[in-house]
Short mmCIF file of C-alpha atoms in Angstrom, two decimals:
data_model
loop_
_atom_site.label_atom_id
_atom_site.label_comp_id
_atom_site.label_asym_id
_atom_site.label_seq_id
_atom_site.Cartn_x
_atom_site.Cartn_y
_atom_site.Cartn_z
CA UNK W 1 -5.68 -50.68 9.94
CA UNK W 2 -2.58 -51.37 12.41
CA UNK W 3 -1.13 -48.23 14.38
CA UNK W 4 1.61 -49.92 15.19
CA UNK W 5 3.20 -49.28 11.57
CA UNK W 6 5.42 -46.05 12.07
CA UNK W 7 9.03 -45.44 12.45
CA UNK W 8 10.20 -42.58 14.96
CA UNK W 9 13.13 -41.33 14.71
CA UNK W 10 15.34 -38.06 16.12
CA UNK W 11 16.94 -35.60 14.01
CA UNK W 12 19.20 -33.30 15.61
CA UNK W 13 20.26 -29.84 14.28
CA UNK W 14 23.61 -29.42 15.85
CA UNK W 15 24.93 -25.28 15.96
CA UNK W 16 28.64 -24.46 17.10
CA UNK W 17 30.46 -21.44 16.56
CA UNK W 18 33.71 -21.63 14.44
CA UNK W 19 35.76 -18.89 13.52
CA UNK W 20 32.86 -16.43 14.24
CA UNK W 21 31.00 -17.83 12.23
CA UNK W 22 27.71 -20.11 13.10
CA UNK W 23 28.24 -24.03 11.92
CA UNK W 24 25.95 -26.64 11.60
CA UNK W 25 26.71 -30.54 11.89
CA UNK W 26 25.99 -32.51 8.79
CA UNK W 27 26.21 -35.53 7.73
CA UNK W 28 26.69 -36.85 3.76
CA UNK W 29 24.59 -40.02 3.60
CA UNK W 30 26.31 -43.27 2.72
CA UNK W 31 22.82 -45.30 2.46
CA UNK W 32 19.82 -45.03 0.15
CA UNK W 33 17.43 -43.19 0.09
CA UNK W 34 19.55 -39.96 -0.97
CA UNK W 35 22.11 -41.46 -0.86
CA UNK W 36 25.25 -38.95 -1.25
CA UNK W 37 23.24 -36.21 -0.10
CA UNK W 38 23.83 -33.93 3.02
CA UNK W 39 21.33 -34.70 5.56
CA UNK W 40 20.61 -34.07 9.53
CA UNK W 41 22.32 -36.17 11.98
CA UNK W 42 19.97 -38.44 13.42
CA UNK W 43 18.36 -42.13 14.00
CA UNK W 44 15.27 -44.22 14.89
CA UNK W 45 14.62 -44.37 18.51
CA UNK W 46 15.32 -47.81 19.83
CA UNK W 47 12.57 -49.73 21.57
CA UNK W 48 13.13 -49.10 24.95
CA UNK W 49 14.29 -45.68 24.74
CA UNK W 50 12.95 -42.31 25.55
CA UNK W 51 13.08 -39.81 22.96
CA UNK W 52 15.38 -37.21 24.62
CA UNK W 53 17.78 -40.23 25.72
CA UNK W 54 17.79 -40.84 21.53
CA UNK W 55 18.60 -37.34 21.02
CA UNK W 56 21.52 -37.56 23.37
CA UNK W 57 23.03 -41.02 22.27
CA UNK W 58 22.89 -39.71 18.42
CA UNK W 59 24.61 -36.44 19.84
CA UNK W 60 27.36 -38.26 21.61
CA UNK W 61 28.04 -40.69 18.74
CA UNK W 62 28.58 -38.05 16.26
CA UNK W 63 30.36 -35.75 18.32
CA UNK W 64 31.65 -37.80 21.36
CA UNK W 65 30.55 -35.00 23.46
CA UNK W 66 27.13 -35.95 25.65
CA UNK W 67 27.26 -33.27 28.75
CA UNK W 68 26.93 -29.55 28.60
CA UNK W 69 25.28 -29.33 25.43
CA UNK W 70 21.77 -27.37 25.37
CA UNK W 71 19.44 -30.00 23.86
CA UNK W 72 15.89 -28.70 23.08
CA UNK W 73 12.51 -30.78 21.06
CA UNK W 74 11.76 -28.14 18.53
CA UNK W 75 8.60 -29.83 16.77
CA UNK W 76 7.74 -33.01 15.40
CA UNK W 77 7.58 -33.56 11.72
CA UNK W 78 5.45 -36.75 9.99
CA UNK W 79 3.63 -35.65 6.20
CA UNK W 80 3.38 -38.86 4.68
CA UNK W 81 6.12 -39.17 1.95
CA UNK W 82 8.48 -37.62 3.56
CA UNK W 83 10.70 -40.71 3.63
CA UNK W 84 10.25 -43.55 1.04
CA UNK W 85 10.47 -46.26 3.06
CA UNK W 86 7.59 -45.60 4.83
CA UNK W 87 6.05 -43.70 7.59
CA UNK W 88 8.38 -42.27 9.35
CA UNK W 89 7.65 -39.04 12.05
CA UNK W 90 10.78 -37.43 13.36
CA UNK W 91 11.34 -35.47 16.23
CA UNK W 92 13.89 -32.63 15.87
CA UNK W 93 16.08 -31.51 18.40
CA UNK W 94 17.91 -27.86 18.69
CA UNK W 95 21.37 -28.72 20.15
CA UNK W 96 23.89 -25.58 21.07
CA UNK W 97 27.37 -26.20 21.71
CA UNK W 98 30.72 -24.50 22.02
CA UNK W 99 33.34 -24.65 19.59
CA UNK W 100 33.15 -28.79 19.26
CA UNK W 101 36.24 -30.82 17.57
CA UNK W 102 35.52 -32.65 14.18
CA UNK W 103 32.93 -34.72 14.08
CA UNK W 104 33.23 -38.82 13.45
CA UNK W 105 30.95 -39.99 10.40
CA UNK W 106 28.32 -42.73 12.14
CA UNK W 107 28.02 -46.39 10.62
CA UNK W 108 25.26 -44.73 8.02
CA UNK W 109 27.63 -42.09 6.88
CA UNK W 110 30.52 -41.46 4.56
CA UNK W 111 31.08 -37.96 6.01
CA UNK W 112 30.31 -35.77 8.75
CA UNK W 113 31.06 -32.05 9.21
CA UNK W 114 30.21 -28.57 10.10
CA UNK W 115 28.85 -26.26 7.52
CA UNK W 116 28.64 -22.65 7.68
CA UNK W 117 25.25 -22.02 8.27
CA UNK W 118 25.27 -19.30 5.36
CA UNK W 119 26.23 -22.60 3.07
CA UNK W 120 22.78 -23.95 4.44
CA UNK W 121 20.46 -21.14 4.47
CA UNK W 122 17.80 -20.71 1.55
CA UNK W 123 18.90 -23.46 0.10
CA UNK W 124 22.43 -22.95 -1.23
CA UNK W 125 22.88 -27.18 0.31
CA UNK W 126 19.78 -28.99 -0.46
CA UNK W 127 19.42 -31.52 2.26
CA UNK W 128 17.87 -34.81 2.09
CA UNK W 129 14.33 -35.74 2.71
CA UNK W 130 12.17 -32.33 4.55
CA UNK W 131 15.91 -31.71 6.20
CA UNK W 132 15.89 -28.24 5.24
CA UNK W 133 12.42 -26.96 6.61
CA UNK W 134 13.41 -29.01 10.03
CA UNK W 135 16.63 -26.82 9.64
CA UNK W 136 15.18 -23.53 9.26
CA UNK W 137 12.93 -24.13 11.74
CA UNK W 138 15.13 -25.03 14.16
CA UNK W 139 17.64 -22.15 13.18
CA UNK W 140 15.18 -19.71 13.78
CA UNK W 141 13.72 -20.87 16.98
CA UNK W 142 17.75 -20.23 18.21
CA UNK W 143 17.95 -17.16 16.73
CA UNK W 144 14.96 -15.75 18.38
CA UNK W 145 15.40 -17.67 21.87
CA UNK W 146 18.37 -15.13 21.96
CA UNK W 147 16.19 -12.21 21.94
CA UNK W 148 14.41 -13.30 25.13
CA UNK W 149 16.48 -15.64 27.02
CA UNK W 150 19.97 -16.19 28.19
CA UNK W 151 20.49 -18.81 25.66
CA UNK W 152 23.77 -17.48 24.42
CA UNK W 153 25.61 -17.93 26.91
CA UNK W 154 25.11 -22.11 26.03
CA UNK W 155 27.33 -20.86 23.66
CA UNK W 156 30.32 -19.58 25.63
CA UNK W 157 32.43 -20.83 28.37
CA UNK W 158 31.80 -20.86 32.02
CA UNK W 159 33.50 -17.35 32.02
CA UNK W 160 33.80 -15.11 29.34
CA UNK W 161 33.91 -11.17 28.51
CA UNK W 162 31.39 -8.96 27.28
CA UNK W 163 33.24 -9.52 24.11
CA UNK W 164 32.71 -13.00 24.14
CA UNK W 165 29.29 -12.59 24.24
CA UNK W 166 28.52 -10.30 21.47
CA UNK W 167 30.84 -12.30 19.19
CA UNK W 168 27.76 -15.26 20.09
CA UNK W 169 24.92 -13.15 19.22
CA UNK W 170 26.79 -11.75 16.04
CA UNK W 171 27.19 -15.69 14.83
CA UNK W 172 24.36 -16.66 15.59
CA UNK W 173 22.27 -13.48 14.03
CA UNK W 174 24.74 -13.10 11.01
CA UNK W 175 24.85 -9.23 12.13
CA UNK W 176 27.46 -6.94 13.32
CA UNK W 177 26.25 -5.34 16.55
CA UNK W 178 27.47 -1.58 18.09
CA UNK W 179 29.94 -3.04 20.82
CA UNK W 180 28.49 -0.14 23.19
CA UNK W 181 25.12 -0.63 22.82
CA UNK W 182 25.54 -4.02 23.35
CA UNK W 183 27.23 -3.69 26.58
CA UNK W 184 24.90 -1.63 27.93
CA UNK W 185 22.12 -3.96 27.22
CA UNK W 186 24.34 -6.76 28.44
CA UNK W 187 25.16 -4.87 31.96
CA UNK W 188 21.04 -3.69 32.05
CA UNK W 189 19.39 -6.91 31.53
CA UNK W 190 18.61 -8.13 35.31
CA UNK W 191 20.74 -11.03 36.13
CA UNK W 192 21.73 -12.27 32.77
CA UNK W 193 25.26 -12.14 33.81
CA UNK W 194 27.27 -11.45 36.85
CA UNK W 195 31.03 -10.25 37.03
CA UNK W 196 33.33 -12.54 38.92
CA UNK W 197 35.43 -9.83 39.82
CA UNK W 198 38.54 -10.91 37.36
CA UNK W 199 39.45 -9.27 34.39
CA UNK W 200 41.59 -9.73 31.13
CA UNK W 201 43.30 -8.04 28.63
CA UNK W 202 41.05 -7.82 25.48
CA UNK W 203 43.00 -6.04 22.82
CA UNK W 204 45.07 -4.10 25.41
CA UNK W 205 42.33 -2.96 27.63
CA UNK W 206 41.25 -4.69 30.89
CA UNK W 207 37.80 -6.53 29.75
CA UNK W 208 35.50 -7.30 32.82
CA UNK W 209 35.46 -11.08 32.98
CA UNK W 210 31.16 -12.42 33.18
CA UNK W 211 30.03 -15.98 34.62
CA UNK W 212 25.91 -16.58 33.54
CA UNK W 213 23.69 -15.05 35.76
CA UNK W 214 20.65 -16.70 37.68
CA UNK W 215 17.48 -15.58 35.17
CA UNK W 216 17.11 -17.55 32.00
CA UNK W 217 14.94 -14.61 31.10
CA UNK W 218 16.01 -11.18 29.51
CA UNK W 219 14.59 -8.40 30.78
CA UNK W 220 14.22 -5.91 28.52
CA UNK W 221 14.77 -8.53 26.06
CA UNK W 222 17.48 -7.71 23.32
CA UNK W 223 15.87 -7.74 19.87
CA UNK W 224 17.77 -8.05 16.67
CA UNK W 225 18.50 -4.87 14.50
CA UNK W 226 15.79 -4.35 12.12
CA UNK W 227 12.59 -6.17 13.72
CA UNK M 1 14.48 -54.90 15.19
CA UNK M 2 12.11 -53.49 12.60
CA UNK M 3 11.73 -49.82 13.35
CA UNK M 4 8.35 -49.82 11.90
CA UNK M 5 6.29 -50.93 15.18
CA UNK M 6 5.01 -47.70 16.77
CA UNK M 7 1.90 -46.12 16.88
CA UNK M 8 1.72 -42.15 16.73
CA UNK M 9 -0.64 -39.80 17.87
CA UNK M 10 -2.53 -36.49 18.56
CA UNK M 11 -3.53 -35.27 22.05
CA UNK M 12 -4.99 -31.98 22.40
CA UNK M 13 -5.19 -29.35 25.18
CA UNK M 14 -8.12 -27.70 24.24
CA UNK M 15 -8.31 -24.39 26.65
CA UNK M 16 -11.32 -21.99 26.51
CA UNK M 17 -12.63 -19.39 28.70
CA UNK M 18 -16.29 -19.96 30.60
CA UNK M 19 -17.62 -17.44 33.32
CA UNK M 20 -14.55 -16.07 33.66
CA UNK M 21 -12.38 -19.22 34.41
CA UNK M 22 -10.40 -21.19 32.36
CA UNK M 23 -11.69 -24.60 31.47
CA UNK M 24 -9.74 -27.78 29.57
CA UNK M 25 -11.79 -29.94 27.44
CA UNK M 26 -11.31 -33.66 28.54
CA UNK M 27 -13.22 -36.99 28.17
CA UNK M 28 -14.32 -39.87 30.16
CA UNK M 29 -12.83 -43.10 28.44
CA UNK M 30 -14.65 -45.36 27.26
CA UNK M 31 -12.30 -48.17 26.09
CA UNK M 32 -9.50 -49.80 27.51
CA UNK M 33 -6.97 -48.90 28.78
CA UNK M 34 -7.80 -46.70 31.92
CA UNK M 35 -11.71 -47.31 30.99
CA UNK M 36 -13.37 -44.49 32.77
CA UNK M 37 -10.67 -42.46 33.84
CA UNK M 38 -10.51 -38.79 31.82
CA UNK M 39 -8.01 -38.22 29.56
CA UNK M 40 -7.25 -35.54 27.31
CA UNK M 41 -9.31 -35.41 23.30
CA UNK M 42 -6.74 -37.49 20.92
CA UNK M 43 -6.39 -40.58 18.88
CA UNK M 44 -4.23 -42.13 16.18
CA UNK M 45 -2.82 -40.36 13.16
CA UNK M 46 -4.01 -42.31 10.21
CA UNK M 47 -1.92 -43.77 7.32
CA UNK M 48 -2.13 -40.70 4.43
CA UNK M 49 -2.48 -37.85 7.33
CA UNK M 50 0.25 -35.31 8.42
CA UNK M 51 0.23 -34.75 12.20
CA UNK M 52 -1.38 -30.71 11.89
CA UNK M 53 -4.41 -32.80 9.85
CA UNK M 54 -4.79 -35.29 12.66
CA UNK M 55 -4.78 -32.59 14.97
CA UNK M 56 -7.29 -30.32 13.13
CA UNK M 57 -9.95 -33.61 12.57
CA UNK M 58 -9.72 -34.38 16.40
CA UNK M 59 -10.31 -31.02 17.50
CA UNK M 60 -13.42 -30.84 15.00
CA UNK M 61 -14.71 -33.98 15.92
CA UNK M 62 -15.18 -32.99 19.44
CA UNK M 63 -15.93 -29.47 19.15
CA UNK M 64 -17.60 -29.27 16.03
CA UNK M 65 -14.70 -26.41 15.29
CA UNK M 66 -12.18 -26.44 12.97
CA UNK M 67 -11.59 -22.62 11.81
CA UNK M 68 -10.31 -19.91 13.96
CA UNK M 69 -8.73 -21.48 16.80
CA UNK M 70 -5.30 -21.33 17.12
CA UNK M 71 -3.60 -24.34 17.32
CA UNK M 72 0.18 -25.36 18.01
CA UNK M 73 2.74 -28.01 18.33
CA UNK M 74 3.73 -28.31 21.96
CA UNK M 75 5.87 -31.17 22.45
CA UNK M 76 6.30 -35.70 21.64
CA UNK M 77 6.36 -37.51 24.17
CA UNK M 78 7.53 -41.25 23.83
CA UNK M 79 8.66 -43.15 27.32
CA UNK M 80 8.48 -46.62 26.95
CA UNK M 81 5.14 -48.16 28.45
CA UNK M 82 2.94 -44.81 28.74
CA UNK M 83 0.76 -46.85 26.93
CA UNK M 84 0.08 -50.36 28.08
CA UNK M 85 -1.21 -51.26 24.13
CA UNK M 86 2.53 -50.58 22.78
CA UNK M 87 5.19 -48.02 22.11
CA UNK M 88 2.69 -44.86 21.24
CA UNK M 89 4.15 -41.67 20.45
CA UNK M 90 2.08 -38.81 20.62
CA UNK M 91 2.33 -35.15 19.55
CA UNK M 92 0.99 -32.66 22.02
CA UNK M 93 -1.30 -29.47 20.62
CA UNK M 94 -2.57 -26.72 22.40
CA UNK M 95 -5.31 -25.03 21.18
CA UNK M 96 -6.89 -21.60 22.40
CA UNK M 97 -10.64 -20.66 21.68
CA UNK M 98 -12.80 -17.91 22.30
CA UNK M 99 -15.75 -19.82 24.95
CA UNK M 100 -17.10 -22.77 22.84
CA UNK M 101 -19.97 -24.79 23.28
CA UNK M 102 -20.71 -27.54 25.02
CA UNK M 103 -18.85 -30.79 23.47
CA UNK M 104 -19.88 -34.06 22.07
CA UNK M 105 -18.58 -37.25 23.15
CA UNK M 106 -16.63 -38.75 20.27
CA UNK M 107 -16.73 -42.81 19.53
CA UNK M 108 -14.40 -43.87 22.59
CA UNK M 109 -15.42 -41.77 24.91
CA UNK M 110 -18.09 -42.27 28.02
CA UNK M 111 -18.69 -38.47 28.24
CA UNK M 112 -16.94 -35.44 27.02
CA UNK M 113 -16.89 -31.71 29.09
CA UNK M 114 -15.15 -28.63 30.30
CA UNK M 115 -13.58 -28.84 33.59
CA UNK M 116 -12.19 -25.71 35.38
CA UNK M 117 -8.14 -25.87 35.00
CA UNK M 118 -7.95 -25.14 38.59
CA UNK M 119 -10.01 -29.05 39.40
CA UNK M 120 -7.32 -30.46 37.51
CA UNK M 121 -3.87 -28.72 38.19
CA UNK M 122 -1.55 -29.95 40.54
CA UNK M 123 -2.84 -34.03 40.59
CA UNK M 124 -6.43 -32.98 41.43
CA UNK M 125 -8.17 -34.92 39.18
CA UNK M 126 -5.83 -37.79 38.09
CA UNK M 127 -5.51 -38.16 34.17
CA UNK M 128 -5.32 -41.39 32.23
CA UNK M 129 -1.92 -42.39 30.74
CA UNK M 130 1.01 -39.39 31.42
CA UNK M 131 -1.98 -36.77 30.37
CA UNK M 132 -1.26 -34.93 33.53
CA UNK M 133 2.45 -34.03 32.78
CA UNK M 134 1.03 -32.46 29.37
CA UNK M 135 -1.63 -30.83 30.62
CA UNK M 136 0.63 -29.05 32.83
CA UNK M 137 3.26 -28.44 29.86
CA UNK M 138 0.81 -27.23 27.74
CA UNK M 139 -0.93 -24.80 30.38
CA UNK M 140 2.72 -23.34 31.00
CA UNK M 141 3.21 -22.67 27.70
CA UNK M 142 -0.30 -21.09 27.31
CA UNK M 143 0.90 -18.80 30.23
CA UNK M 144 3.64 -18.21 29.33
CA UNK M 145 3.00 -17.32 26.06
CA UNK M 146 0.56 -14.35 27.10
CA UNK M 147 3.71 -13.28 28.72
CA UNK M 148 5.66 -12.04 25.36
CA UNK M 149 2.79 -12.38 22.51
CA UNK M 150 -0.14 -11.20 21.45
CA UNK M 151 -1.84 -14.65 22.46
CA UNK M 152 -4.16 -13.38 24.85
CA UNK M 153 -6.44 -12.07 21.71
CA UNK M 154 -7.02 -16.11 20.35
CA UNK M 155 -9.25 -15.92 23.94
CA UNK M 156 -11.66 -12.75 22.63
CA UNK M 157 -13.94 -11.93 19.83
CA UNK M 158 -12.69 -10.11 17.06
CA UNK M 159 -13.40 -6.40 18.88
CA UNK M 160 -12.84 -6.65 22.47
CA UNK M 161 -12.68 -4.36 25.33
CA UNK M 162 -9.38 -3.59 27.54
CA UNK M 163 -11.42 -5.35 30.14
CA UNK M 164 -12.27 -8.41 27.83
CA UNK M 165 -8.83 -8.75 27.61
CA UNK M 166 -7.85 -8.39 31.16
CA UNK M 167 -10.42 -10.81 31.98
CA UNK M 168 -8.35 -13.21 29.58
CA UNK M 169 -5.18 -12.71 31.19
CA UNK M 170 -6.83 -12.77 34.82
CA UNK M 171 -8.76 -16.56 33.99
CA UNK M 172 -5.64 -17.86 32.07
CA UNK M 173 -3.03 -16.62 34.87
CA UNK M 174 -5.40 -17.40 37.49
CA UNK M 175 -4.73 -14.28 39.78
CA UNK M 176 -6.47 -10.57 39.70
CA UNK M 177 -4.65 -7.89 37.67
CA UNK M 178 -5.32 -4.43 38.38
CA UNK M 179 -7.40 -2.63 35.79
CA UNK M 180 -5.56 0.81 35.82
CA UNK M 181 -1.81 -0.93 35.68
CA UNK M 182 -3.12 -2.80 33.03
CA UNK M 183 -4.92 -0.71 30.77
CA UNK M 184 -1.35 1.37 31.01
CA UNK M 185 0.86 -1.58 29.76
CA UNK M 186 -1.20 -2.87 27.17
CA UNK M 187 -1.84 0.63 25.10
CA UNK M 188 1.65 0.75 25.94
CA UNK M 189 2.64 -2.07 24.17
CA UNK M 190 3.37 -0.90 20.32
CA UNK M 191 0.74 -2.75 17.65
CA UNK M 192 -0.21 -5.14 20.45
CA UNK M 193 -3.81 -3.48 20.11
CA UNK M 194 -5.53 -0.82 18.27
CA UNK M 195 -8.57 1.14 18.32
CA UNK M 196 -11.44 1.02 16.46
CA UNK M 197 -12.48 4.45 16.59
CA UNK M 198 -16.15 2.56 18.76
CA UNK M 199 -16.88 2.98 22.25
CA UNK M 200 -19.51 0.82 24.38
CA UNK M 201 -21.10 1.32 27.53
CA UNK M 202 -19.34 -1.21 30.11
CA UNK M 203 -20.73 -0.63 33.05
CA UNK M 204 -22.22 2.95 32.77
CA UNK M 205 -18.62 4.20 31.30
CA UNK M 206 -17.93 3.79 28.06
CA UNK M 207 -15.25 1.88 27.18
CA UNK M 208 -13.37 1.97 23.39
CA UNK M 209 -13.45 -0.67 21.22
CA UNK M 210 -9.96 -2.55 20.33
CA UNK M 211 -8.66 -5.00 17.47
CA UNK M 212 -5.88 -6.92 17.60
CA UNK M 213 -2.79 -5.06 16.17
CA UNK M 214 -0.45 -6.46 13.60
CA UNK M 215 2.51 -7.12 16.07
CA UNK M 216 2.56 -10.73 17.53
CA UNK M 217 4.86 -10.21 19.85
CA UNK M 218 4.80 -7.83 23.34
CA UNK M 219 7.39 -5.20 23.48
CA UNK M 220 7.41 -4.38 26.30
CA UNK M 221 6.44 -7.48 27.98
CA UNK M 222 3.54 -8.36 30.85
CA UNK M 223 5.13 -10.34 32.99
CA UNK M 224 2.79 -12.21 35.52
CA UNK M 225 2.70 -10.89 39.11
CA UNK M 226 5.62 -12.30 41.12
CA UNK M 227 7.52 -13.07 38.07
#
C-alpha cells in the first residue's frame, strides 16, 4: 500500500460576536459532495505550505481580515468515510475575532455568512460531512478556555470596559451573568486586565476603561454558572 | 495538483513513571531516514483506520498495552520537508501510564526503551525528524495539565496514597513539593480525591487510602512552584 494517498485539508471554525450574540462563519457549498449544504470554511493545504499558514490564507480569503485574529489547532479529524472522495484528514482550527464585516463567498461557495451559534447548536443546521462534531468541539474548547484564560479579551478591542467584557463571556456562554459579581471577579483575577486610567460614560455612569493585562492565565479562574 | 499525495501519521509520547522519574518511551531507528537516530513510537495510519485506532495499535504494539492508559490528541504537525520521504503529516498523542514494563522493539526499530525526560529535554539527546519540538509540546501539555485536572491520577494505581500522588506531580514537574503544603491543597481540592475509608503503613505512619474522585478538573488549582 502507498501512504502517500491522503488529502489534508484545514477547516476553520470562525466565532465573532454580533449583536450580543455569538456567530459562526459558514459557508453554503456550491460543489458536490453536499452540495447546497452549510459547511465549515476551509481547504486542502497546498504543497508547500505549513498547516497554520493554510489556516490563515483560508481565514483571510473568506474574511479579508489575516492579523489580530486568535487562531488555535483544536484536533485533527480523519475516520475513513468522512468525505467521499477519498481520504481526507482535516485539521480544525478555533479562530476568535471581533465583530468582522460580511464575509465574501470563496470560488467553492455560493454563500458565506455568520450564523447564530444557537442556529448551529444540537443540530438545528446540519452541516456537511463530520462539520458539526468539528463544530461542537471547537465551540466548547472556546467556551471553556474562558474559564481559565484571558481568552476573551481576543474578543474585544484594545480597550474596553468591564461592560465590554461581560457582554463577551455572556455571548460566548449563552448566559446572563450578575454584573457585580462579575466585576469583582474581573478586578480579582491577577493581571487579567489593567485600567488605563480613562474612563467613559456607560449608561450615564463613568465606566473604568481596561486594556488586557500581562497573564494569559486566570487566577481564580471564572467558571460558568452551574458547573 | 492532486491533493491526494500525503502520507499521515501517528507519533506517540508515551510518558510513564520509573524510580521516581519520569521516563519517555523512544526507539532507535532502524530504517531510513535518520537510521539509528531515536525517534519517538509512530508509523502510518492505514487505509480503513481512524487516527484514535492508529494511535491505540501503535501504542499496543510497543507496549503490549492497549487498555487503561489515557491517551490524547495533542497537536498535526505538517512543515514541508520534516520528512525527507514526502509531505507526512502526523498527529501527535500523548499518553500517560502507571510504570510499564520494559518495551519491545517493533519491525523498524533497532532497539526500543525508556529514557529519563530529563536526558532528553532541552536538545540533549537529538531526536530524528522535528520529534524534539513534540516531545517538548507534548511534555508541556502533560505539565500543564496536572496544573488544572485530575491528570496526575492516569500516573497511580487505582488506590494511591497522598504521597503516591505527590511523587507523581514531583517526577512529572521535575522539582520537590513539600508534603504538608501539599497534602493541604489536594484534600482541598473538591472531588479531586476521596477516601477509601483504608489506611497503610507508609513508613511507620499510616497513611489513608485515596481514589480518584469524580471531578476532572482542579478547583482550586496547583499551580507549579514559580508559576
Amino acid at each position: 500500500m502507498d501512504p502517500f494517498s491522503s488529502a489534508v485539508a484545514v477547516d476553520l471554525v470562525v466565532l465573532t460576536i454580533r449583536e450580543r450574540a455569538l456567530h459562526v462563519l459558514l459557508v453554503e457549498r456550491g460543489i458536490q459532495p453536499d452540495v447546497g449544504a452549510w459547511a465549515l470554511h476551509g481547504g486542502f493545504v497546498l504543497p508547500e505550505e505549513d498547516l497554520e499558514a493554510a489556516a490563515h490564507r483560508e481565514l483571510a480569503e473568506e474574511t479579508g481580515v489575516s492579523a489580530g485574529i486568535h487562531l488555535e489547532q483544536v484536533r485533527t479529524y480523519g475516520m475513513p468515510g468522512r468525505d467521499p472522495r477519498g481520504r481526507v484528514v482535516t485539521v480544525a482550527w478555533l479562530a476568535l475575532a471581533p465583530d468582522l464585516a460580511e464575509p465574501a463567498a470563496g470560488s467553492d461557495a455560493r454563500a458565506a455568512r455568520w450564523w447564530p451559534v444557537s442556529s448551529v447548536e444540537h443540530g438545528a443546521l446540519p452541516l456537511a460531512f463530520d462539520h458539526g462534531v468539528i463544530f461542537a468541539d471547537a465551540l466548547e474548547r472556546a467556551r471553556a478556555k474562558l474559564e481559565y484564560s484571558a481568552l476573551a479579551s481576543a474578543f474585544c478591542p484594545p480597550e474596553f470596559t468591564v461592560a465590554q467584557l461581560r457582554a463577551v463571556y455572556e455571548a460566548v456562554w449563552g448566559e446572563r451573568l450578575d454584573p457585580r459579581n462579575f466585576h469583582r471577579k474581573i478586578t480579582g483575577a491577577t493581571g487579567f486586565v489593567e485600567p488605563t486610567g480613562a474612563t467613559v460614560r456607560d449608561g450615564g455612569r463613568p465606566a473604568q476603561v481596561f486594556r488586557r493585562g500581562p497573564v494569559g492565565q486566570l487566577h481564580p479562574p471564572f467558571l460558568r454558572p452551574g458547573t
